[in-house]
Short mmCIF file of C-alpha atoms in Angstrom, two decimals:
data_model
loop_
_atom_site.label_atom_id
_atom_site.label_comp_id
_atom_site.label_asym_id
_atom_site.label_seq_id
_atom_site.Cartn_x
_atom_site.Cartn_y
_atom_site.Cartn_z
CA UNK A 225 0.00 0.00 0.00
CA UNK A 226 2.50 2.38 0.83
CA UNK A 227 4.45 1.53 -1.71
CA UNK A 228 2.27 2.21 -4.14
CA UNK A 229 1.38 5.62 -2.50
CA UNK A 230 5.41 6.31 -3.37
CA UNK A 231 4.97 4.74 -6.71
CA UNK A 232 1.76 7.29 -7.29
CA UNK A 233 3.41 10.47 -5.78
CA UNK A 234 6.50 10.00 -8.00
CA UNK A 235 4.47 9.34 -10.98
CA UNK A 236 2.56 13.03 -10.13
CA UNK A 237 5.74 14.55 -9.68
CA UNK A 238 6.87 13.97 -13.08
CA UNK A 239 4.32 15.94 -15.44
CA UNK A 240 7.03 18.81 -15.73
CA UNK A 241 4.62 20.51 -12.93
CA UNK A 242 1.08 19.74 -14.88
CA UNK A 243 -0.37 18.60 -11.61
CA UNK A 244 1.91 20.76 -9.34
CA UNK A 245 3.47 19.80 -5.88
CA UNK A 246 2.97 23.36 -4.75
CA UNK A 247 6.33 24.70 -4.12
CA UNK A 248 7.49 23.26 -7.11
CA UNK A 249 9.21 25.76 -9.32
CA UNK A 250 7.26 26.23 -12.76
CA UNK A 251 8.50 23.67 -15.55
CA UNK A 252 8.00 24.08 -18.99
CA UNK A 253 8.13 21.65 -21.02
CA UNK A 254 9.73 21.39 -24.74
CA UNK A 255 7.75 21.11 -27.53
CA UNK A 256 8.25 17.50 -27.85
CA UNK A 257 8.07 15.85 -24.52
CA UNK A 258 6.17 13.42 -22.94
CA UNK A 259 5.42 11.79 -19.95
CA UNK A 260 4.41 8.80 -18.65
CA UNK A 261 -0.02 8.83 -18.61
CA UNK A 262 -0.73 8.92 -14.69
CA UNK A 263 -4.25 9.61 -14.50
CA UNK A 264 -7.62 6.63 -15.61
CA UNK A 265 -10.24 9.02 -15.29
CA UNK A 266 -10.57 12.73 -16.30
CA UNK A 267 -13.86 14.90 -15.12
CA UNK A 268 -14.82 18.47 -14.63
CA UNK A 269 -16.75 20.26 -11.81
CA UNK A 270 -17.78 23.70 -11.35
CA UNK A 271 -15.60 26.12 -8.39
CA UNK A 272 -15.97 28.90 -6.97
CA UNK A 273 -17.36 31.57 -9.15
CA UNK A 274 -18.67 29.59 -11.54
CA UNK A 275 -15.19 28.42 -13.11
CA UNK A 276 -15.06 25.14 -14.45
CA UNK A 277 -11.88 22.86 -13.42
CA UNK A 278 -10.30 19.80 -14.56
CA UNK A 279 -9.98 16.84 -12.49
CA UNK A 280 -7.70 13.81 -13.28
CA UNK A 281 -8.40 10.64 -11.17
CA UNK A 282 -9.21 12.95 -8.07
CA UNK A 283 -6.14 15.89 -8.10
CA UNK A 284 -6.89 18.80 -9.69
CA UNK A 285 -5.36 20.35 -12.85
CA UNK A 286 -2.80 22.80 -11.91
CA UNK A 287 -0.89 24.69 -14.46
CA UNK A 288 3.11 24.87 -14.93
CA UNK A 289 2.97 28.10 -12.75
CA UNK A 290 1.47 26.34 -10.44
CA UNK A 291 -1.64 28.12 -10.15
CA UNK A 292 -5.24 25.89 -10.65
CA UNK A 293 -6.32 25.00 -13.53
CA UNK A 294 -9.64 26.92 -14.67
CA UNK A 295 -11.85 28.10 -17.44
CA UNK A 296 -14.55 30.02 -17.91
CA UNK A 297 -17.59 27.64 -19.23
CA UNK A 298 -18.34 24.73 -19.88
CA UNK A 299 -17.76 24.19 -23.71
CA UNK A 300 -13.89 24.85 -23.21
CA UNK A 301 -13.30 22.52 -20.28
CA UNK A 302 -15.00 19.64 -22.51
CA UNK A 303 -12.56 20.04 -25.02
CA UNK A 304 -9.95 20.26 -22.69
CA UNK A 305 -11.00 17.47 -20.04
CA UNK A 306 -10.87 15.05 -23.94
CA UNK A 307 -7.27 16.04 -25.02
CA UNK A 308 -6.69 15.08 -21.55
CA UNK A 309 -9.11 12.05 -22.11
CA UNK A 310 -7.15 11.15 -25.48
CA UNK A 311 -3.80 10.72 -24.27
CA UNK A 312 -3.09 6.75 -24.25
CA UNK A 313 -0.02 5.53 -22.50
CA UNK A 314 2.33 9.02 -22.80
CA UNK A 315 1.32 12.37 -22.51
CA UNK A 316 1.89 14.17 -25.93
CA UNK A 317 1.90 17.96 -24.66
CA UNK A 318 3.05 19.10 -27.92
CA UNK A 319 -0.88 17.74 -29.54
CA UNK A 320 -3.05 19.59 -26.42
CA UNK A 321 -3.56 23.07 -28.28
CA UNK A 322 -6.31 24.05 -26.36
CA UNK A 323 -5.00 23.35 -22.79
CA UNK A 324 -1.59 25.10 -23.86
CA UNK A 325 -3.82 27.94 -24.74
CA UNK A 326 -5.61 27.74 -21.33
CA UNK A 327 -1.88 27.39 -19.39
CA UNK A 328 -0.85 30.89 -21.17
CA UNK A 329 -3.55 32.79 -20.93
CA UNK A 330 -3.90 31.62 -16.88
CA UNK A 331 0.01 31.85 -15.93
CA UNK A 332 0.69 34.42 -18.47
CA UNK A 333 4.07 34.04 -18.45
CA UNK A 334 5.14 37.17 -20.84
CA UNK A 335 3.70 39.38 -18.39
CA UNK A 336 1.54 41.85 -20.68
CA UNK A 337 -1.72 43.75 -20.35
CA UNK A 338 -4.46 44.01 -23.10
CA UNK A 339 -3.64 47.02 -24.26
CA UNK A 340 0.25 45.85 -24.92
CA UNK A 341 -1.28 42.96 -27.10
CA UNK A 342 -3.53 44.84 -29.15
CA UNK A 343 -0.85 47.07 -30.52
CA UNK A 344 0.99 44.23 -30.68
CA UNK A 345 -1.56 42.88 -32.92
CA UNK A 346 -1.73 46.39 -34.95
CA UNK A 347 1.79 46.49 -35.69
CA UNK A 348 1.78 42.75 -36.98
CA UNK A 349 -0.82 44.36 -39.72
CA UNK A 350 1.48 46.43 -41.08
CA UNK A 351 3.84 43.22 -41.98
CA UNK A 352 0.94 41.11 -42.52
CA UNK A 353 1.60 37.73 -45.13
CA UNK A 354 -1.53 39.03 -47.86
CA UNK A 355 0.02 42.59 -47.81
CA UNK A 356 3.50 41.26 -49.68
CA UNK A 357 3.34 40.55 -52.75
CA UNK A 358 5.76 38.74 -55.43
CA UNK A 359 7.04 40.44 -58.52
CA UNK A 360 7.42 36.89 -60.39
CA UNK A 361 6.80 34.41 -61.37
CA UNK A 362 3.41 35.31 -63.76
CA UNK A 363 1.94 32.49 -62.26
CA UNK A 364 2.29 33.00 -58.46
CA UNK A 365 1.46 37.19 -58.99
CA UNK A 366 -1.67 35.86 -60.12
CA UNK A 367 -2.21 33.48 -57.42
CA UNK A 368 -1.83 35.93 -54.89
CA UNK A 369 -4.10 38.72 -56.63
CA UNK A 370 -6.93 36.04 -56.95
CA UNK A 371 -6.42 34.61 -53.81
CA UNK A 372 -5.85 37.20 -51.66
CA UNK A 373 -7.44 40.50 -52.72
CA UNK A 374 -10.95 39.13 -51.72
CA UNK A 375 -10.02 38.61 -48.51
CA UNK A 376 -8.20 42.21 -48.14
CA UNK A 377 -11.16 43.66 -49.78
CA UNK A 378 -13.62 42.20 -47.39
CA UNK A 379 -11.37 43.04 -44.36
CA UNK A 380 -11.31 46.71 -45.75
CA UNK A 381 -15.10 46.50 -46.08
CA UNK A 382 -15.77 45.65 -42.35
CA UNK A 383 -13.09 47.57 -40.32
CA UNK A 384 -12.13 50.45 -42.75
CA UNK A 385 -9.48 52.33 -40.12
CA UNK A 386 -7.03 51.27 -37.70
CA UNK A 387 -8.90 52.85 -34.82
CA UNK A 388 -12.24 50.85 -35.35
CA UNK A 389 -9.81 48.11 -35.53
CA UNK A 390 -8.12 48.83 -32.62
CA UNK A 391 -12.18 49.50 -31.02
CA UNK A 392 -12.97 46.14 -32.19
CA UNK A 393 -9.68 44.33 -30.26
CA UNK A 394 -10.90 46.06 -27.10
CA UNK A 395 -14.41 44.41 -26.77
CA UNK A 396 -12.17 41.33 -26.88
CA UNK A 397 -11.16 39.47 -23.18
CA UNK A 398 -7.71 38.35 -21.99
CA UNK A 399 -8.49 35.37 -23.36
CA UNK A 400 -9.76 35.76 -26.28
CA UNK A 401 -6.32 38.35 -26.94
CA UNK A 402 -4.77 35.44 -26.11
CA UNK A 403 -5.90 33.43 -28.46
CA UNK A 404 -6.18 35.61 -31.43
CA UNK A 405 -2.31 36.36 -31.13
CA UNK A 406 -1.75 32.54 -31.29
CA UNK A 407 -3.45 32.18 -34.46
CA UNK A 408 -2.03 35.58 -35.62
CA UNK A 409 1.64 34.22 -35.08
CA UNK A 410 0.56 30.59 -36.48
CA UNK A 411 -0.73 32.43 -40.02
CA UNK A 412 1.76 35.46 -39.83
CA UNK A 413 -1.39 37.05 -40.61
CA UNK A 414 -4.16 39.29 -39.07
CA UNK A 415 -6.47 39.98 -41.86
CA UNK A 416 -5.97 36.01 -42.37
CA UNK A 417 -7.09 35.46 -38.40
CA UNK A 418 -9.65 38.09 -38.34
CA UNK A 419 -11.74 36.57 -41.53
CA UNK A 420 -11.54 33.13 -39.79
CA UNK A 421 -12.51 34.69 -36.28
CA UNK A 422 -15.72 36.76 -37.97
CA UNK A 423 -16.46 32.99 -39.76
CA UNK A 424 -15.67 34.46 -43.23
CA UNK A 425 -13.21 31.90 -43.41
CA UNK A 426 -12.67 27.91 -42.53
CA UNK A 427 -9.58 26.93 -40.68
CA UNK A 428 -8.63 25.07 -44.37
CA UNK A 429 -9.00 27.98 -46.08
CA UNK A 430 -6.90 30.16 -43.85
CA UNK A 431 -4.20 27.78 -43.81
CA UNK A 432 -4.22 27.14 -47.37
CA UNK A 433 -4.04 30.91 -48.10
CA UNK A 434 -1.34 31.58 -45.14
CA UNK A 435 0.86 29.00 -47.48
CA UNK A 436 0.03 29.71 -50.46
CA UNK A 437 3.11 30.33 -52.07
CA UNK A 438 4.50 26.96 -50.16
CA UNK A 439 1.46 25.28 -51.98
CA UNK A 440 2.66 27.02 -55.43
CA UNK A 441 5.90 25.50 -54.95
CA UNK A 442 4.42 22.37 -54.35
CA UNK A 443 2.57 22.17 -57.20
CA UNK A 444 5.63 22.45 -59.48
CA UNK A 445 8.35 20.52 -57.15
CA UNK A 446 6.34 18.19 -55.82
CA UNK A 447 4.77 17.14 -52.11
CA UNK A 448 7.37 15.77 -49.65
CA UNK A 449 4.98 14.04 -46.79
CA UNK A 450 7.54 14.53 -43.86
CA UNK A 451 7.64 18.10 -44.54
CA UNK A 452 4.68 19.08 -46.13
CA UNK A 453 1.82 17.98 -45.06
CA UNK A 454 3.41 17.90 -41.36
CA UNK A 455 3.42 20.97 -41.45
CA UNK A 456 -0.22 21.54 -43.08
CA UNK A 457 -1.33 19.06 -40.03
CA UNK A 458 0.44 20.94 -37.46
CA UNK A 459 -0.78 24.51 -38.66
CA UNK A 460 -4.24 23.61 -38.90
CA UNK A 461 -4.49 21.80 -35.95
CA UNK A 462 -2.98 25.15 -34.16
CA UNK A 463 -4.86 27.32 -35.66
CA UNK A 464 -8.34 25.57 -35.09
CA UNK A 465 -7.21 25.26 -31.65
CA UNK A 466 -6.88 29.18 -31.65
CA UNK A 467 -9.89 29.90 -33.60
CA UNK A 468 -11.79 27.86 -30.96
CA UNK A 469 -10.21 29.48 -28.10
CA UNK A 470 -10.81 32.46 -29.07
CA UNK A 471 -14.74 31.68 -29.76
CA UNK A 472 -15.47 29.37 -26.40
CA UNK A 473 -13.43 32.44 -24.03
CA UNK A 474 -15.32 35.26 -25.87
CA UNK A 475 -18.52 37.07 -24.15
CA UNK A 476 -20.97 36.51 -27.41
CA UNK A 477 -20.55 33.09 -27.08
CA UNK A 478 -21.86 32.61 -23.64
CA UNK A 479 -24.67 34.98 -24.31
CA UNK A 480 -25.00 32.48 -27.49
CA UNK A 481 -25.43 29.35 -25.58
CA UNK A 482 -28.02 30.97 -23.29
CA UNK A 483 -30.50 32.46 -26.27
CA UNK A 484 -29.90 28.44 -27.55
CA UNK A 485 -31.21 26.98 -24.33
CA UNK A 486 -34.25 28.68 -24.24
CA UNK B 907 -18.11 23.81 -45.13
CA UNK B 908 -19.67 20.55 -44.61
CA UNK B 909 -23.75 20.25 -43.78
CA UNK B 910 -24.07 19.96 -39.60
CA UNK B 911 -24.70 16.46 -39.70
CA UNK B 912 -21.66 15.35 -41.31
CA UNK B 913 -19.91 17.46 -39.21
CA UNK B 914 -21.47 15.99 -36.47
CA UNK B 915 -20.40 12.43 -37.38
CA UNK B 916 -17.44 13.06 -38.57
CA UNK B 917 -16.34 14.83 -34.71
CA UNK B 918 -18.16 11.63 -33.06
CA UNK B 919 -16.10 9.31 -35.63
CA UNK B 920 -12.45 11.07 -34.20
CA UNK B 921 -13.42 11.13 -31.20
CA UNK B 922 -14.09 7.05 -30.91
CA UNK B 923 -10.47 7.79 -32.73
CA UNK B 924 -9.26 9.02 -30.45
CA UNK B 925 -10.78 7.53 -26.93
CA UNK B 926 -11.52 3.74 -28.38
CA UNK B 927 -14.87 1.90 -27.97
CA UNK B 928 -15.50 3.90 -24.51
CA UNK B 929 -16.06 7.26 -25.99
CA UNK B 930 -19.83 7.34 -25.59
CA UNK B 931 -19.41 7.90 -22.32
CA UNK B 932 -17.10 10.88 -22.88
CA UNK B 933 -17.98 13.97 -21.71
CA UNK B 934 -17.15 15.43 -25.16
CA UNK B 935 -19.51 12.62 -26.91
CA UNK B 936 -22.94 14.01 -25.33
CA UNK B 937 -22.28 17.88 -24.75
CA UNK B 938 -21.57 17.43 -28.99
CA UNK B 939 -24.75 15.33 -29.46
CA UNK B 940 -26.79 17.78 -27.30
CA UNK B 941 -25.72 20.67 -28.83
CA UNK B 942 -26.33 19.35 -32.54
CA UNK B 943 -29.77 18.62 -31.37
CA UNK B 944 -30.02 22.14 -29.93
CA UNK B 945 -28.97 23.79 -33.10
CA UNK B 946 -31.25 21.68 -35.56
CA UNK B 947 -32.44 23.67 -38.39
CA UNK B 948 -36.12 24.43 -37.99
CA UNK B 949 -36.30 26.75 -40.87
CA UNK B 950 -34.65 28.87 -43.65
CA UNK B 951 -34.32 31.42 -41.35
CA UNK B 952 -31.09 33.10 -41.18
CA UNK B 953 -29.23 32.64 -37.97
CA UNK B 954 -26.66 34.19 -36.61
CA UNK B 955 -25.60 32.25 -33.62
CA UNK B 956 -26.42 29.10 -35.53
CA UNK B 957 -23.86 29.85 -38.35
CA UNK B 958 -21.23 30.44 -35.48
CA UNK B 959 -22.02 27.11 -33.96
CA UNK B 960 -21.27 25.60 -37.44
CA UNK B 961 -18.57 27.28 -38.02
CA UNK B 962 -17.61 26.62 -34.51
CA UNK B 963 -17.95 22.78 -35.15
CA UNK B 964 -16.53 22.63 -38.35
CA UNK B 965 -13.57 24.19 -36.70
CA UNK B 966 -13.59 20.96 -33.73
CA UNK B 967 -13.79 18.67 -36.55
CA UNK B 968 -10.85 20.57 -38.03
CA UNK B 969 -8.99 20.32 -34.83
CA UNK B 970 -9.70 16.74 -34.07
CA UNK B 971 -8.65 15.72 -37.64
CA UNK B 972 -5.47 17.66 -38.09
CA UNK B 973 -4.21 16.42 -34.63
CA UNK B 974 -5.02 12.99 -35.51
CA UNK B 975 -3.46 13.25 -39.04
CA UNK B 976 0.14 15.21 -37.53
CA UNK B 977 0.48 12.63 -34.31
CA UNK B 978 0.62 9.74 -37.19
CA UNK B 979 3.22 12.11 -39.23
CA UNK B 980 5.39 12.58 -36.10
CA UNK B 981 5.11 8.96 -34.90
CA UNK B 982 5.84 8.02 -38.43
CA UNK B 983 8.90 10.63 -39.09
CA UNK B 984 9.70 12.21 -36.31
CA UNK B 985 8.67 9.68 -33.39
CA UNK B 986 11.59 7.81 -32.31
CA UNK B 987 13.92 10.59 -31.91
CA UNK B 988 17.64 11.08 -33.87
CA UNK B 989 18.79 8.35 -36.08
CA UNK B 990 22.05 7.08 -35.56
CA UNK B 991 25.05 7.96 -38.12
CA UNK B 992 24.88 4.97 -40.12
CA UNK B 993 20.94 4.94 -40.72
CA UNK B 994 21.35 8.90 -41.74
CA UNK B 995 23.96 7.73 -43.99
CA UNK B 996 22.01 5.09 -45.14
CA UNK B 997 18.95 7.13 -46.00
CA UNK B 998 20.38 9.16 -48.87
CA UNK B 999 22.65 5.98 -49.92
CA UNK B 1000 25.85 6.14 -48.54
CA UNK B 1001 27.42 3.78 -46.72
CA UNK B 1002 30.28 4.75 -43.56
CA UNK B 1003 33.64 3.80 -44.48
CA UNK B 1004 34.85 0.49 -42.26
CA UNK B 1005 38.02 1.25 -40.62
CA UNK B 1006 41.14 -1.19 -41.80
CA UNK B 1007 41.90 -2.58 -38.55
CA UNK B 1008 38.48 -2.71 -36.89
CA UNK B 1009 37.45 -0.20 -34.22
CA UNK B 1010 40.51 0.84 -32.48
CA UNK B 1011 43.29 0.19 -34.25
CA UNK B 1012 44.80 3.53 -34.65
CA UNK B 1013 46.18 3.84 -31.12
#
C-alpha cells in the first residue's frame, strides 16, 4: 500500500509541474516531450465563481505556474478534459492546443496587459503575409491577386481604419487576446485570423491561403509528406485550436449558448 | 463547409479515434450530441448564432482531424527521436567507411 502511494506520488511529480506539488518551481516543457499517462479518469466540476476545473483521477489540474487550472464555461473545459481524455499511454503535450492555450492565458508568463497585445496585434498588420506581394513568377502574382485581394477587400469593407480596428480588439477578453495572437503568429497574418474569427473563413482555407506560395511551390516541385503535409497538419491543428479558443473564451458566445437553451 | 450532420459524425467518428470503444461515455460525446440537437435547423431562417455554432464545429472537426493526421506524421517521421550515423547515412545511400583494422586500431 505504501508503496504504491510512493509509486503514485513519484508518478505526479513527473508531469514537468502539470499537476503541481505546490512549491514546485514552474517547468515548462519542450515542444516534444512526454510523460508517462498517470491519470484513468478525467472529469470536470464547477468552483468557486462559476469556473469550471479539470480533475484527473481525483487531483486537480494545476498549471506549470502552479496556479489551478480553470476556465470560464463549460464548452472549453470539454474540449480540454478530452485532449486530456485522449492521451493513451504518454502524454503528448506538444498535440493539447487548447489546454496550452488555457496554461498561457492563466500563468501568463510574458507578463503583458491588453492594451500591450492589441498594438501588438496592430503592428503585426502592417507586416501582414496578404500585404506582400511577389514580382514573379506570372503564375504566383496571379495566385496571390486572386487569392488574396478578396479577402483584403472584405477586411477593408468591415473595419475600414485602424482605430475601429483597434475599437474592435478592445471588446475582446484576456483570453480571447490570447488566443487571437496565437493564431495571428501561427498564419503570420491578421487579416488572415480576423476573416476566420468573424467565420468568413474555414480553418482550411486560412491555412491554405497563409501558405500559399509553399502550396505554389508544391505544385511544381512536388509534395514531400515529412515536410509538407506535417506541417499543413500541425498549422491547422494550431490554428483551429486558436480559432476555438478564441470563440469558447469570448462574451458573445456565452450569451449564445443561453439564447440556444431557451 | 460541410452540412451539420456530417460534421457531427465526422467529430463523433475522431473522437471514438481518439478515446476507443469507450467514448460514448465521454464527456465530449454528449455535450456534442446535445448541442447538434439544440442547433437543428427548424427553418430557412437566417441565424446568426447558428452559423457560429457551425462554423464553430466545423472548426472541432478541423482540430480533431489535423491532430489525428500530424500525431501519425510525427510517430511516423519524427517519433523515435535522432537516427544514428549509419541509418542517416544510409537514408540518402551512402554507406560509412569500415576502418582497416576494426574499431581501435589507430592507437
Amino acid at each position: 500500500m505504501l508503496r504504491s502511494l510512493v509509486r503514485l506520488q513519484s508518478h505526479v511529480r513527473k508531469p514537468l509541474g502539470k499537476v503541481c506539488q505546490g512549491s514546485q518551481a514552474p517547468l515548462y516543457s519542450t515542444a516534444a516531450s512526454e510523460r508517462r499517462k498517470f491519470y484513468q479518469d478525467v472529469s470536470i466540476s464547477q468552483g468557486e465563481g462559476g469556473v469550471f476545473e479539470i480533475n484527473l483521477d481525483r487531483r486537480k489540474l494545476k498549471t506549470p505556474g502552479g496556479k489551478l487550472f480553470t476556465v470560464p464555461n463549460e464548452a472549453l473545459a470539454i474540449a480540454v478534459a478530452t485532449e486530456w481524455d485522449a492521451q493513451r499511454d504518454t502524454l503528448k503535450f506538444y498535440s493539447m492546443h487548447l489546454t496550452t492555450l488555457c496554461n498561457t492565458a492563466l500563468d501568463n508568463p510574458t507578463e503583458r496587459n491588453k492594451d500591450q497585445m492589441i498594438s501588438a496585434a496592430l503592428k503585426f498588420l502592417e507586416t501582414d503575409t496578404v500585404c506582400y506581394r511577389v514580382d514573379e513568377p506570372h503564375a504566383l502574382v496571379e495566385l496571390q491577386r486572386n487569392e488574396w485581394d478578396p479577402v483584403l477587400h472584405w477586411i477593408e469593407n468591415r473595419y475600414n481604419t485602424k482605430d475601429t480596428f483597434r475599437q474592435h480588439l478592445k471588446s475582446y477578453n484576456f483570453w480571447s487576446l490570447t488566443g487571437l495572437e496565437f493564431v495571428i503568429t501561427q498564419l503570420k497574418s491578421v487579416v488572415l485570423s480576423l476573416a476566420m474569427i468573424d467565420t468568413h473563413l474555414s480553418v482550411e482555407q486560412a491555412v491554405l491561403l497563409s501558405r500559399l506560395e509553399e502550396e505554389y511551390q508544391i505544385q511544381s516541385w512536388g509534395n514531400v509528406e515529412w515536410a509538407h503535409d506535417y506541417d499543413t497538419y500541425e498549422l491547422r491543428a494550431r490554428t483551429a485550436a486558436g480559432v476555438l479558443f478564441v470563440h469558447l473564451s469570448s462574451e458573445s458566445s456565452t450569451v449564445k449558448r443561453k439564447l440556444m437553451q431557451d | 463547409m460541410s452540412p451539420p450532420l456530417r460534421v457531427c459524425r465526422g467529430i463523433l467518428k475522431e473522437l471514438r479515434a481518439s478515446m476507443g470503444q469507450s467514448y460514448r461515455q465521454s464527456l465530449a460525446y454528449n455535450y456534442v450530441l446535445d448541442q447538434f440537437r439544440k442547433n437543428k435547423v427548424t427553418g430557412d431562417r437566417y441565424c446568426r448564432a447558428q452559423q457560429e455554432a457551425h462554423h464553430d464545429s466545423h472548426t472541432y472537426l478541423c482540430l480533431l482531424t489535423a491532430t489525428r493526421h500530424h500525431l501519425a506524421l510525427h510517430q511516423l517521421y519524427h517519433g523515435k527521436g535522432e537516427r544514428s550515423i549509419e541509418q542517416a547515412a544510409d537514408m540518402v545511400g551512402l554507406r560509412l567507411p569500415t576502418q582497416p583494422g576494426g574499431k581501435g586500431w589507430e592507437k
